[in-house]
mmCIF file of C-alpha atoms in Angstrom:
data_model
loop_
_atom_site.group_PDB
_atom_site.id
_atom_site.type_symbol
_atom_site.label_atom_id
_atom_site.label_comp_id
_atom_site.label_asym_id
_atom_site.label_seq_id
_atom_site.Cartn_x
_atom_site.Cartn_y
_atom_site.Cartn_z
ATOM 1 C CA UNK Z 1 -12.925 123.085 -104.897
ATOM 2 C CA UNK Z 2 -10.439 121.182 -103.180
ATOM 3 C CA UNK Z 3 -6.900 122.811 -102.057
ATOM 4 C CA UNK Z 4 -7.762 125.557 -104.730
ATOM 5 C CA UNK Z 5 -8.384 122.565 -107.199
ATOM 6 C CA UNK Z 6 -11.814 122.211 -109.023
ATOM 7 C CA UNK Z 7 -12.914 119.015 -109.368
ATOM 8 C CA UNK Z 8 -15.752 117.747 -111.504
ATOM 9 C CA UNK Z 9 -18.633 116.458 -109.391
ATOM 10 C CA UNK Z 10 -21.201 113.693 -110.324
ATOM 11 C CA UNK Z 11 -25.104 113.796 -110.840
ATOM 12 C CA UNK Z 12 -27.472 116.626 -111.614
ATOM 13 C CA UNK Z 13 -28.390 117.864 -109.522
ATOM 14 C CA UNK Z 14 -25.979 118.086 -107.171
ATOM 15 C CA UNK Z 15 -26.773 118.357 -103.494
ATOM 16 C CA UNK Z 16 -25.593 121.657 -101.563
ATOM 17 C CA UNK Z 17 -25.864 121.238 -98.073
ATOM 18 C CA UNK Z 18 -24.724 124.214 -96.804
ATOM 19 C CA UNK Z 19 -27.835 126.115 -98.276
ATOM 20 C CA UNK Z 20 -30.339 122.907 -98.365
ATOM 21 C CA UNK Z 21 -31.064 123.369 -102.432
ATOM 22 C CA UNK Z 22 -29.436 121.397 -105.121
ATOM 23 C CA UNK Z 23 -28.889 123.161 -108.320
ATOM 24 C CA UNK Z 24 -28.606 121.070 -111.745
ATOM 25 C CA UNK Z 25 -28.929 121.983 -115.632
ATOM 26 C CA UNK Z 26 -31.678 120.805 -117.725
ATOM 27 C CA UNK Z 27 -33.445 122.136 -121.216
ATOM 28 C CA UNK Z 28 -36.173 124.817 -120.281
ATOM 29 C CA UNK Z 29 -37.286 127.824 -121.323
ATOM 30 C CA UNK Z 30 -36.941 130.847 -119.604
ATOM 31 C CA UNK Z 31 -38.199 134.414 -120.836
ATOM 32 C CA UNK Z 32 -38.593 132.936 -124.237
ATOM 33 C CA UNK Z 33 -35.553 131.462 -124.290
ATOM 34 C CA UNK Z 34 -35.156 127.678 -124.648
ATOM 35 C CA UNK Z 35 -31.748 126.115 -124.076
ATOM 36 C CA UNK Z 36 -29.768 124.636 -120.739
ATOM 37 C CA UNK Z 37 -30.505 126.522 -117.694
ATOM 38 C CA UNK Z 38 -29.277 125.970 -114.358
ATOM 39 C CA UNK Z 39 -32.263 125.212 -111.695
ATOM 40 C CA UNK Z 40 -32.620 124.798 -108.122
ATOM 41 C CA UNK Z 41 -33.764 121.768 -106.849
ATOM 42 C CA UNK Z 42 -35.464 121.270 -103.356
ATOM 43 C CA UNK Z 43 -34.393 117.864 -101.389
ATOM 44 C CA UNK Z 44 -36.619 115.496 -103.483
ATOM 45 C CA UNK Z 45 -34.733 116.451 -106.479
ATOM 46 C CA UNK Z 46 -37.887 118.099 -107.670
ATOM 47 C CA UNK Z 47 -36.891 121.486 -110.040
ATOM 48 C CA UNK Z 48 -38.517 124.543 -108.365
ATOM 49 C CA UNK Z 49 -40.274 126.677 -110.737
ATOM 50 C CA UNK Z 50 -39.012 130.155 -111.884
ATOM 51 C CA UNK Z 51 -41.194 133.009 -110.791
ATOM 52 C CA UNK Z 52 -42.499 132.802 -114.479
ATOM 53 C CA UNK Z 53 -43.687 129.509 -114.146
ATOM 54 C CA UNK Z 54 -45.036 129.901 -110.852
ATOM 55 C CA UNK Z 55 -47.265 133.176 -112.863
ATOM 56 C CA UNK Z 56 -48.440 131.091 -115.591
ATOM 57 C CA UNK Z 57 -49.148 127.904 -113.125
ATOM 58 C CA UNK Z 58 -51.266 130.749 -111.070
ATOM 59 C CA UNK Z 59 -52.740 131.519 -114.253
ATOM 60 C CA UNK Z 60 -53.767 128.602 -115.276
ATOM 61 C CA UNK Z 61 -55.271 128.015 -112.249
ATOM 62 C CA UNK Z 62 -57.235 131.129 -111.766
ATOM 63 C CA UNK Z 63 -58.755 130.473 -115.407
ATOM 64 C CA UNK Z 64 -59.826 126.712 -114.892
ATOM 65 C CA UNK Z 65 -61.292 128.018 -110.972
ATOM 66 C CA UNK Z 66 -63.204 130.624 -113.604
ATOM 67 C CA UNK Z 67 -64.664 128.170 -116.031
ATOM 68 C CA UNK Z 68 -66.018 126.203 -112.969
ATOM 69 C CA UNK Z 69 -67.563 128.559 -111.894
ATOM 70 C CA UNK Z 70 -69.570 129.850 -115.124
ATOM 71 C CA UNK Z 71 -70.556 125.936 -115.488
ATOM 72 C CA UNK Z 72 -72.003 126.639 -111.964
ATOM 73 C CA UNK Z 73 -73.914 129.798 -112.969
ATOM 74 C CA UNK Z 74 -71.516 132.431 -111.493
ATOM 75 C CA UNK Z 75 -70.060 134.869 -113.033
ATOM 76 C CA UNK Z 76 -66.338 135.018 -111.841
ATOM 77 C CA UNK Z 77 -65.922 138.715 -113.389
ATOM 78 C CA UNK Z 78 -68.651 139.971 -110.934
ATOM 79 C CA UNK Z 79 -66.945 138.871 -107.728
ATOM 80 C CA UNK Z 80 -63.176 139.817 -109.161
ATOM 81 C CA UNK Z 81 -64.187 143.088 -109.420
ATOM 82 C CA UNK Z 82 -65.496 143.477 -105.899
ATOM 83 C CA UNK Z 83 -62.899 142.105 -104.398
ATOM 84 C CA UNK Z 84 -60.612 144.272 -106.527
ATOM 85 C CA UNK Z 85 -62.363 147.090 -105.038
ATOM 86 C CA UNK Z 86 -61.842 145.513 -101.467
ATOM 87 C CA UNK Z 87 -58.348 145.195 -102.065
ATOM 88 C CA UNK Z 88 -57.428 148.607 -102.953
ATOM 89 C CA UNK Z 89 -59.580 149.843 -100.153
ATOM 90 C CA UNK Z 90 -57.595 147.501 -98.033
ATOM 91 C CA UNK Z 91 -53.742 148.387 -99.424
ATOM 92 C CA UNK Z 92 -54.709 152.246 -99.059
#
């Protein structure tokens, strides 16, 4: 906005200064919807993942860490469950 004048500005995404993020439109899909959202960007103009994304990445992660370690002999389940137990011990 200019004197209380939009103006159309060029790229995508477009750089913000004032908060360091750019924020830009592109096809995703966000709780199961799939059309044009708008993202944030971080200075390399890479998108930054929604909290859903950064769940299922975690997921995904924690599931391949889990099959490496049965191919090793270890049973992931075992040790998830103690440390469960450690954790609520911990938080309480």
């Amino acid at each position: 906005m200019v004197k209380e004048e939009y103006f159309l500005l060029e790229g995508n995404p477009i750089w913000l200064p004032e908060i360091g993020l750019g924020i830009g439109c592109e096809r995703g899909t966000y709780q199961g919807i799939t059309q044009k959202w708008l993202y944030w960007y971080d200075e390399n103009g890479q998108r930054l993942l929604t909290p859903e994304e950064k769940a299922d990445a975690a997921s995904r992660r924690a599931q391949i860490l889990a099959e490496k370690l049965r191919e090793l002999g270890i049973d992931p389940d075992r040790y998830f469950k103690k440390f469960r137990n450690l954790e609520e011990i911990y938080y309480v």
